[in-house]
Short mmCIF file of C-alpha atoms in Angstrom, two decimals:
data_model
loop_
_atom_site.label_atom_id
_atom_site.label_comp_id
_atom_site.label_asym_id
_atom_site.label_seq_id
_atom_site.Cartn_x
_atom_site.Cartn_y
_atom_site.Cartn_z
CA MET A 1 61.19 121.00 125.21
CA ILE A 2 62.59 122.79 122.13
CA THR A 3 60.43 124.84 120.09
CA GLN A 4 61.58 126.04 116.38
CA THR A 5 59.26 127.48 113.94
CA GLY A 6 56.11 126.16 115.47
CA ALA A 7 57.30 122.51 115.56
CA SER A 8 58.53 120.68 118.68
CA PHE A 9 61.70 118.82 118.95
CA ARG A 10 62.92 116.26 121.69
CA SER A 11 66.54 116.43 122.81
CA ALA A 12 68.84 113.27 122.39
CA GLU A 13 68.56 112.65 126.08
CA GLU A 14 64.77 112.80 125.87
CA ILE A 15 64.92 110.37 122.85
CA GLY A 16 66.82 107.97 124.85
CA ARG A 17 64.67 107.67 127.81
CA THR A 18 61.03 106.38 128.42
CA VAL A 19 59.00 106.76 131.62
CA ALA A 20 60.40 103.49 132.79
CA GLY A 21 64.02 104.61 132.22
CA PRO A 22 66.67 104.61 129.49
CA ARG A 23 65.81 102.72 126.48
CA PRO A 24 67.64 99.48 126.13
CA LEU A 25 70.10 98.96 123.40
CA PRO A 26 69.42 96.08 121.09
CA PRO A 27 72.02 93.29 121.31
CA LEU A 28 75.07 93.50 118.88
CA ASP A 29 74.97 90.62 116.17
CA GLY A 30 78.38 89.98 115.07
CA ARG A 31 77.78 86.46 114.10
CA THR A 32 75.42 87.01 111.11
CA ALA A 33 76.05 84.46 108.45
CA HIS A 34 76.42 86.06 104.95
CA THR A 35 75.38 83.92 102.08
CA MET A 36 76.92 84.06 98.44
CA PRO A 37 74.47 84.49 95.67
CA MET A 38 74.91 81.80 93.14
CA PRO A 39 77.55 82.84 90.76
CA LEU A 40 77.58 81.89 86.98
CA ASP A 41 81.29 81.08 86.56
CA THR A 42 82.31 80.22 83.08
CA VAL A 43 85.29 80.24 80.80
CA LEU A 44 84.36 81.30 77.05
CA PRO A 45 85.86 79.56 74.23
CA ASN A 46 88.59 82.25 73.86
CA GLY A 47 89.87 81.67 77.39
CA LEU A 48 88.16 84.56 79.10
CA ARG A 49 86.63 83.45 82.56
CA VAL A 50 83.40 85.34 83.41
CA ILE A 51 81.77 85.37 86.79
CA ALA A 52 78.33 87.00 86.90
CA VAL A 53 76.48 87.65 90.28
CA ARG A 54 73.15 89.09 90.67
CA ARG A 55 73.14 91.64 93.72
CA PRO A 56 70.25 94.12 92.67
CA SER A 57 70.61 96.31 95.93
CA VAL A 58 70.76 99.36 93.59
CA PRO A 59 69.99 99.48 89.71
CA MET A 60 73.80 99.50 88.66
CA VAL A 61 76.38 97.01 87.62
CA GLU A 62 79.93 96.91 88.68
CA LEU A 63 82.58 95.36 86.43
CA ARG A 64 86.08 94.37 87.53
CA MET A 65 88.71 92.94 85.15
CA ALA A 66 92.41 91.78 85.53
CA LEU A 67 94.61 90.54 82.82
CA PRO A 68 98.21 89.08 83.32
CA LEU A 69 100.56 91.82 81.94
CA PRO A 70 103.97 90.42 82.84
CA ALA A 71 107.20 92.34 82.44
CA SER A 72 110.78 90.69 82.14
CA THR A 73 112.59 94.01 81.68
CA TYR A 74 112.04 97.52 82.99
CA GLY A 75 111.13 98.59 79.56
CA GLU A 76 108.37 96.16 79.24
CA ALA A 77 107.20 97.44 82.73
CA ALA A 78 107.12 101.14 81.29
CA THR A 79 105.43 99.84 78.10
CA ALA A 80 102.87 98.20 80.29
CA GLU A 81 102.19 101.49 82.09
CA VAL A 82 101.85 103.24 78.83
CA VAL A 83 99.29 100.61 77.54
CA ALA A 84 97.17 101.05 80.65
CA ALA A 85 97.33 104.85 80.37
CA THR A 86 96.13 104.86 76.66
CA LEU A 87 93.98 101.68 76.27
CA LEU A 88 90.89 103.61 76.33
CA ARG A 89 91.98 106.66 74.64
CA GLY A 90 90.88 105.39 71.15
CA THR A 91 87.42 104.15 72.45
CA PRO A 92 84.62 106.23 71.46
CA GLY A 93 83.76 108.38 74.69
CA GLY A 94 86.70 106.76 76.67
CA GLY A 95 89.37 108.24 78.29
CA ARG A 96 91.76 107.36 81.51
CA GLY A 97 90.62 108.92 84.68
CA ARG A 98 87.32 110.50 83.36
CA SER A 99 83.81 109.32 82.98
CA LEU A 100 82.64 107.49 79.73
CA SER A 101 79.37 108.48 78.54
CA ASP A 102 77.76 107.51 75.23
CA PRO A 103 75.60 110.07 73.35
CA ALA A 104 72.46 109.14 75.00
CA GLY A 105 74.04 109.82 78.40
CA GLN A 106 74.02 106.42 79.86
CA GLY A 107 76.19 107.19 82.84
CA ILE A 108 78.86 104.76 82.17
CA SER A 109 82.45 104.98 83.84
CA LEU A 110 85.40 102.97 82.69
CA ASP A 111 89.19 103.34 83.74
CA ALA A 112 92.28 101.24 83.22
CA SER A 113 95.50 100.96 85.44
CA ARG A 114 98.35 98.74 86.03
CA SER A 115 99.88 97.00 88.83
CA ALA A 116 102.78 94.68 89.00
CA GLY A 117 101.97 91.90 86.54
CA ARG A 118 98.49 92.94 85.91
CA LEU A 119 96.20 95.30 84.02
CA ASN A 120 93.23 96.20 85.90
CA ILE A 121 89.88 97.54 84.42
CA VAL A 122 87.34 99.07 86.69
CA ALA A 123 83.94 100.03 85.36
CA SER A 124 80.22 100.75 86.41
CA ALA A 125 77.14 101.30 84.62
CA PRO A 126 73.33 101.48 85.20
CA GLY A 127 71.81 98.05 84.67
CA PRO A 128 70.30 99.01 81.32
CA ALA A 129 73.68 100.23 79.95
CA LEU A 130 75.34 96.95 80.64
CA GLY A 131 75.45 96.15 76.98
CA THR A 132 76.99 99.52 75.85
CA LEU A 133 79.53 99.05 78.68
CA LEU A 134 80.59 95.61 77.70
CA ASP A 135 80.64 96.64 73.86
CA THR A 136 82.80 99.59 74.58
CA LEU A 137 85.25 97.59 76.71
CA ALA A 138 85.51 94.98 74.04
CA GLY A 139 86.21 97.62 71.35
CA ALA A 140 89.28 98.68 73.48
CA LEU A 141 90.35 95.28 74.17
CA THR A 142 90.24 94.28 70.46
CA SER A 143 90.95 97.36 68.57
CA ALA A 144 92.50 100.11 70.83
CA SER A 145 93.94 102.69 68.39
CA TYR A 146 97.07 103.97 70.49
CA ASP A 147 97.23 106.93 68.28
CA GLU A 148 100.69 108.61 68.12
CA GLU A 149 99.52 111.61 69.48
CA ASP A 150 98.00 109.85 72.86
CA ILE A 151 101.46 107.87 73.10
CA VAL A 152 103.44 111.20 72.90
CA GLY A 153 100.98 112.93 75.51
CA ALA A 154 101.44 109.86 77.77
CA ARG A 155 105.13 110.02 77.35
CA ALA A 156 105.32 113.43 78.11
CA ARG A 157 103.18 113.42 81.34
CA MET A 158 104.80 110.28 82.84
CA PRO A 159 108.28 111.46 83.73
CA ARG A 160 106.63 113.97 86.11
CA GLN A 161 104.20 111.92 87.52
CA ILE A 162 106.81 109.15 88.13
CA ALA A 163 109.21 111.67 89.76
CA VAL A 164 106.50 112.75 92.19
CA ILE A 165 105.55 109.01 93.14
CA ARG A 166 109.21 107.92 93.33
CA ALA A 167 109.99 110.81 95.85
CA GLN A 168 107.44 109.29 98.30
CA PRO A 169 108.96 107.68 101.30
CA GLN A 170 106.82 104.72 100.97
CA VAL A 171 107.72 104.15 97.57
CA ILE A 172 111.35 104.30 98.21
CA ALA A 173 111.09 101.87 101.20
CA GLN A 174 109.33 99.39 99.42
CA GLU A 175 111.50 99.37 96.27
CA ALA A 176 114.38 99.12 98.70
CA LEU A 177 113.10 96.11 100.29
CA LEU A 178 112.23 94.19 97.09
CA ALA A 179 115.69 95.16 95.87
CA HIS A 180 117.56 94.03 98.93
CA CYS A 181 115.51 90.89 99.03
CA TYR A 182 115.61 89.90 95.32
CA GLY A 183 117.90 92.28 93.36
CA GLU A 184 116.61 93.37 90.01
CA VAL A 185 113.01 91.84 89.32
CA PRO A 186 111.28 94.01 86.84
CA ALA A 187 108.05 91.97 87.20
CA LEU A 188 107.86 93.35 90.95
CA GLN A 189 108.10 96.81 89.81
CA GLU A 190 104.82 98.82 90.67
CA VAL A 191 106.15 102.29 89.42
CA PRO A 192 108.19 102.38 86.04
CA LEU A 193 111.51 104.13 85.66
CA ALA A 194 110.97 107.70 83.96
CA ALA A 195 113.87 107.08 81.68
CA GLU A 196 112.33 103.87 80.25
CA ALA A 197 108.81 105.60 80.01
CA GLU A 198 110.38 108.24 77.75
CA ARG A 199 111.59 105.40 75.31
CA VAL A 200 108.28 103.83 74.81
CA THR A 201 106.92 104.13 71.18
CA ALA A 202 103.51 103.75 69.65
CA ASP A 203 104.78 100.79 67.73
CA ARG A 204 106.05 98.95 70.99
CA VAL A 205 102.77 99.72 72.76
CA ARG A 206 100.68 98.14 69.83
CA ARG A 207 103.03 95.05 69.78
CA THR A 208 102.69 94.73 73.68
CA HIS A 209 98.94 94.98 73.36
CA ARG A 210 98.77 92.23 70.51
CA ALA A 211 101.14 89.76 72.63
CA TRP A 212 99.73 90.55 76.14
CA VAL A 213 96.36 91.80 76.06
CA ARG A 214 94.80 88.42 75.45
CA PRO A 215 91.46 86.60 76.81
CA ARG A 216 93.25 83.32 78.02
CA GLY A 217 94.02 83.84 81.79
CA ALA A 218 92.02 87.19 82.04
CA VAL A 219 89.12 87.20 84.58
CA LEU A 220 86.03 89.47 84.30
CA VAL A 221 83.70 89.89 87.17
CA LEU A 222 80.03 91.37 86.85
CA VAL A 223 78.12 92.35 90.07
CA GLY A 224 74.73 94.01 90.19
CA ASP A 225 71.30 94.27 88.86
CA LEU A 226 71.77 91.79 86.00
CA ASP A 227 70.58 88.37 84.82
CA PRO A 228 73.87 86.36 85.15
CA GLU A 229 72.90 84.07 82.18
CA ARG A 230 72.02 86.97 79.69
CA ALA A 231 75.22 89.01 81.14
CA VAL A 232 77.28 86.11 80.17
CA VAL A 233 75.73 85.66 76.92
CA HIS A 234 76.55 89.27 76.04
CA VAL A 235 79.99 89.15 77.04
CA ALA A 236 80.60 86.28 74.81
CA ALA A 237 79.10 88.18 72.01
CA ALA A 238 80.86 91.50 72.51
CA THR A 239 84.47 89.42 72.94
CA ALA A 240 83.90 86.96 70.05
CA GLY A 241 86.54 88.92 68.10
CA TRP A 242 89.06 89.00 71.01
CA GLN A 243 90.94 85.75 70.24
CA ASP A 244 93.67 84.25 72.06
CA THR A 245 97.20 85.19 70.62
CA GLY A 246 99.15 82.13 71.84
CA ALA A 247 100.89 80.60 74.76
CA PRO A 248 101.33 83.10 77.45
CA ALA A 249 104.87 84.19 78.59
CA PRO A 250 106.62 82.04 81.35
CA ALA A 251 106.08 83.38 84.90
CA PRO A 252 109.12 85.33 86.24
CA GLU A 253 111.07 83.22 88.61
CA LEU A 254 111.65 84.88 92.06
CA PRO A 255 115.11 84.30 93.40
CA ALA A 256 115.55 83.22 97.22
CA PRO A 257 115.45 86.32 99.32
CA ARG A 258 118.80 87.80 100.69
CA GLY A 259 119.00 87.54 104.42
CA GLY A 260 119.66 90.25 106.97
CA VAL A 261 118.37 93.78 107.23
CA ALA A 262 120.21 96.55 105.33
CA LEU A 263 120.49 100.25 106.18
CA VAL A 264 119.57 102.17 103.06
CA PRO A 265 121.05 105.86 103.04
CA ARG A 266 118.78 108.65 102.72
CA ALA A 267 120.95 111.76 103.61
CA GLY A 268 119.11 114.33 105.68
CA ALA A 269 115.89 112.46 105.97
CA VAL A 270 114.03 113.37 109.09
CA GLN A 271 111.93 110.27 109.25
CA SER A 272 112.87 106.51 108.72
CA GLN A 273 111.15 103.65 107.20
CA ILE A 274 111.44 100.15 108.68
CA ARG A 275 110.38 97.29 106.30
CA LEU A 276 110.75 93.68 107.31
CA ALA A 277 109.64 90.56 105.30
CA ARG A 278 109.77 86.70 105.13
CA HIS A 279 108.26 84.32 103.02
CA THR A 280 105.38 82.15 104.47
CA VAL A 281 102.65 79.64 103.41
CA SER A 282 100.33 80.14 100.73
CA ARG A 283 96.84 81.49 101.37
CA SER A 284 95.48 78.15 100.51
CA ASP A 285 97.61 76.39 103.14
CA ASP A 286 95.44 75.14 106.10
CA ARG A 287 97.69 77.15 108.33
CA PHE A 288 97.05 80.60 106.83
CA PRO A 289 93.75 81.55 108.72
CA ALA A 290 95.77 80.93 111.83
CA LEU A 291 98.79 82.79 110.61
CA SER A 292 96.51 85.66 109.57
CA LEU A 293 94.99 86.10 113.13
CA ALA A 294 98.51 86.01 114.47
CA ALA A 295 99.70 88.71 112.15
CA LEU A 296 96.44 90.86 113.10
CA ALA A 297 97.12 90.16 116.91
CA PHE A 298 100.90 91.11 116.51
CA GLY A 299 100.40 94.28 114.68
CA GLY A 300 97.70 94.47 112.04
CA TYR A 301 95.12 96.83 113.72
CA PHE A 302 94.70 99.42 116.22
CA SER A 303 94.56 97.15 119.21
CA SER A 304 97.38 94.94 118.29
CA ARG A 305 100.43 94.54 120.45
CA LEU A 306 103.09 96.48 118.09
CA VAL A 307 100.56 99.25 117.77
CA MET A 308 99.77 99.67 121.35
CA ASN A 309 103.60 99.31 121.97
CA ILE A 310 105.51 101.49 119.77
CA ARG A 311 102.74 103.84 118.55
CA GLU A 312 100.21 104.37 121.29
CA THR A 313 102.29 103.77 124.41
CA LYS A 314 105.78 104.86 123.58
CA GLY A 315 105.14 107.14 120.60
CA LEU A 316 107.93 105.94 118.60
CA ALA A 317 106.05 105.47 115.25
CA TYR A 318 103.82 107.44 113.05
CA ARG A 319 102.42 104.27 111.33
CA THR A 320 103.12 100.54 111.91
CA ASP A 321 101.44 97.55 110.38
CA CYS A 322 101.83 93.75 110.10
CA GLY A 323 100.24 92.19 106.80
CA PHE A 324 100.94 90.20 103.73
CA GLN A 325 102.18 90.99 100.40
CA ASP A 326 102.37 89.08 97.11
CA HIS A 327 105.76 88.73 95.70
CA LEU A 328 105.03 87.01 92.52
CA ASP A 329 104.03 83.45 93.35
CA ARG A 330 105.28 83.83 96.83
CA LEU A 331 103.41 85.17 99.88
CA ALA A 332 105.56 87.55 102.20
CA LEU A 333 104.54 88.21 105.94
CA THR A 334 105.65 91.88 106.35
CA VAL A 335 106.10 94.16 109.43
CA ASP A 336 106.46 97.98 108.77
CA ALA A 337 107.05 101.27 110.71
CA ASP A 338 107.50 104.77 109.90
CA THR A 339 109.50 106.57 112.67
CA ALA A 340 111.32 109.92 113.45
CA THR A 341 115.00 109.48 112.80
CA ASP A 342 115.99 110.05 116.56
CA VAL A 343 113.76 107.13 117.59
CA THR A 344 114.40 104.78 114.86
CA VAL A 345 116.83 102.48 116.53
CA ARG A 346 114.88 102.33 119.59
CA ALA A 347 111.61 101.49 117.63
CA TYR A 348 113.52 98.74 115.47
CA GLY A 349 114.62 97.36 118.75
CA GLU A 350 110.99 97.16 120.14
CA ILE A 351 109.94 95.59 116.92
CA LEU A 352 112.65 92.93 117.28
CA ALA A 353 111.51 92.27 120.95
CA GLU A 354 107.90 92.07 120.05
CA LEU A 355 108.60 89.48 117.49
CA ARG A 356 110.57 87.37 120.15
CA ARG A 357 107.85 88.03 122.62
CA LEU A 358 105.12 86.80 120.42
CA ALA A 359 106.74 83.28 120.29
CA ASP A 360 107.34 83.10 124.00
CA SER A 361 103.94 84.62 124.87
CA PRO A 362 101.44 83.81 122.03
CA PRO A 363 98.33 85.93 121.70
CA SER A 364 95.65 84.99 124.23
CA ALA A 365 92.25 83.88 123.70
CA ALA A 366 90.78 87.38 124.15
CA GLU A 367 93.59 88.95 121.81
CA ILE A 368 92.54 86.08 119.11
CA ASP A 369 88.78 86.79 119.63
CA ALA A 370 89.26 90.58 119.02
CA ALA A 371 91.33 90.25 116.11
CA ARG A 372 88.94 87.63 114.64
CA GLU A 373 85.96 89.79 115.14
CA TYR A 374 87.87 92.80 113.68
CA THR A 375 89.09 91.06 110.47
CA ILE A 376 85.62 89.19 110.00
CA GLY A 377 83.99 92.42 110.44
CA MET A 378 86.09 94.43 107.71
CA ALA A 379 85.68 91.45 105.24
CA MET A 380 81.89 91.65 105.64
CA LEU A 381 81.83 95.33 105.56
CA ALA A 382 83.63 95.05 101.99
CA LEU A 383 80.74 92.88 100.77
CA THR A 384 77.89 95.26 101.50
CA SER A 385 78.29 97.18 98.29
CA GLN A 386 78.20 95.98 94.63
CA ALA A 387 81.54 97.53 94.22
CA GLY A 388 83.16 95.91 97.18
CA PHE A 389 81.63 92.58 96.56
CA ALA A 390 82.96 92.70 92.71
CA GLY A 391 86.37 93.68 93.93
CA SER A 392 86.52 90.98 96.86
CA VAL A 393 85.51 88.32 94.11
CA LEU A 394 88.12 89.39 91.67
CA THR A 395 90.78 89.46 94.29
CA ALA A 396 89.95 86.04 95.50
CA VAL A 397 90.03 84.48 92.08
CA THR A 398 93.15 86.25 90.72
CA LEU A 399 94.88 84.73 93.92
CA GLY A 400 93.75 81.47 93.02
CA HIS A 401 90.68 80.81 95.01
CA GLU A 402 87.06 80.26 93.86
CA PRO A 403 84.54 83.06 93.98
CA ASP A 404 82.90 81.79 97.45
CA ARG A 405 86.24 82.51 99.31
CA VAL A 406 84.87 85.83 100.06
CA ILE A 407 82.44 84.20 102.43
CA ARG A 408 84.15 80.96 103.15
CA PHE A 409 87.42 82.61 104.66
CA PRO A 410 85.42 84.35 107.41
CA GLU A 411 84.18 80.87 108.41
CA LEU A 412 87.57 79.51 108.31
CA LEU A 413 88.67 82.31 110.79
CA ARG A 414 85.90 81.44 113.25
CA GLU A 415 87.21 77.81 113.56
CA VAL A 416 90.60 78.73 114.34
CA THR A 417 91.77 77.55 117.65
CA THR A 418 94.18 79.28 120.24
CA GLY A 419 96.68 76.40 119.85
CA GLU A 420 96.78 76.91 116.04
CA VAL A 421 97.55 80.65 116.46
CA ALA A 422 100.17 80.09 118.79
CA ALA A 423 101.78 77.43 116.62
CA ALA A 424 101.70 80.01 113.77
CA ALA A 425 103.31 82.66 115.81
CA GLY A 426 106.15 80.12 117.00
CA ALA A 427 106.71 79.09 113.46
CA PHE A 428 106.74 82.36 111.35
CA PHE A 429 107.61 85.23 113.67
CA SER A 430 111.25 84.52 114.66
CA PRO A 431 113.11 87.81 114.20
CA GLY A 432 115.89 85.92 112.44
CA ALA A 433 113.75 84.77 109.67
CA PHE A 434 113.07 88.32 108.37
CA SER A 435 114.85 90.09 105.66
CA GLY A 436 114.47 93.85 105.47
CA VAL A 437 115.73 97.36 105.17
CA ILE A 438 115.85 100.69 107.31
CA VAL A 439 115.66 103.55 104.95
CA GLY A 440 116.97 106.75 106.61
CA ASP A 441 119.89 109.10 107.39
CA ALA A 442 122.66 106.54 107.71
CA GLU A 443 125.15 109.03 109.43
CA GLN A 444 122.57 109.40 112.42
CA LEU A 445 121.29 105.84 112.19
CA GLU A 446 124.54 103.76 111.76
CA PRO A 447 126.05 104.04 115.20
CA GLY A 448 122.84 103.23 117.09
CA LEU A 449 122.24 100.23 114.92
CA ARG A 450 125.55 98.82 115.25
CA ALA A 451 125.28 99.26 119.05
CA LEU A 452 121.86 97.49 119.22
CA HIS A 453 123.24 94.73 116.87
CA ASP A 454 126.26 94.12 119.21
CA ARG A 455 123.86 93.89 122.13
CA LEU A 456 121.60 91.50 120.48
CA LYS A 457 124.55 89.34 119.42
CA ALA A 458 125.95 89.37 122.93
CA HIS A 459 122.55 88.41 124.34
CA ASP A 460 122.06 85.41 122.01
#
């Protein structure tokens, strides 16, 4: 017994035991069915799609919004970045990267950012302040001022920010992968070019806003302590002045990927980045649930084959992963690894060997069950908060699914058989089907990679 300031405390060991012995642990329940609150899903007369879901777990409302923001040139990609950086500057109380609060201190936060092909808006507010949030957002969408001072400030900051981001090995490797596979495709560019950002003018930003920041094709998701019908009515009233500005720009076409794996020189680098990718079926394809489990069992989480081999057992990689990337309208299966220069060739050889081994020895029932429970658990965890639920719904919808995909997909995973995963492994993991790059010190890597290539060619 531990005594402190007159109070009695029991140790952890004492708490965990009874007179009859240790307290039994309750059974784990990994099969709890999650239900989807009935969403109100409607398209307003101006073309804006609004999805409102009541989840009053806390007295807050989360807002997530995505608007198509295509770019056919690198100049347009840089202009879109400035649009995102300054969209809220002229909004009363607004500002990128900082909280927005009205004079009454309603505790609203609002932020805009850009990803490849999309303008993203993230906001939250206490339930009673939802009206203020919607009015503020509508004001930015319909009448952002884009003052010359704000544009000049953004244009001055961006080159420094871009230089820091573009120096990151992950960014260098991703851009090298896309360039090798497709050549120049500005619509895929996540980080604009500094030289292009310096040429952006306020007039160009205003023209881009008028042409691209349009309601048709945009999706707004509201989740939280709200009445869905009243919320949609308020969105409709707030955005009544936000009218469609014509036909959207045609979607950029993605060329067929270039084959082979290229060595991208990075002189003096002490680390290398291995990036492999191949096109695969869409997420709406009946084979995708099985393919996602095959990818997870192969290299998508801490107990997967690739992680256990080249990271945990052999210590060849700092990080390795297998997953999916959206390349415009195509879905790519990707395999990544970050390694030290002196073990890059060996790590790459092990990746190729694991890919071949997956077809010859597909994941067992135990591997599939472990991968299934992991991904279902992560998906369900994302839905426990209002913010996670709103983000998951928006992601599902922007990828072409209905809102209930967030709870239907885990159920689809439960139905996948061992045979279906084996078929996916055999169909999509052949090493020769992957294109890619190895970014690193070419002087040190080239001889080893050439020797590895010769050995593999002789073996085949």
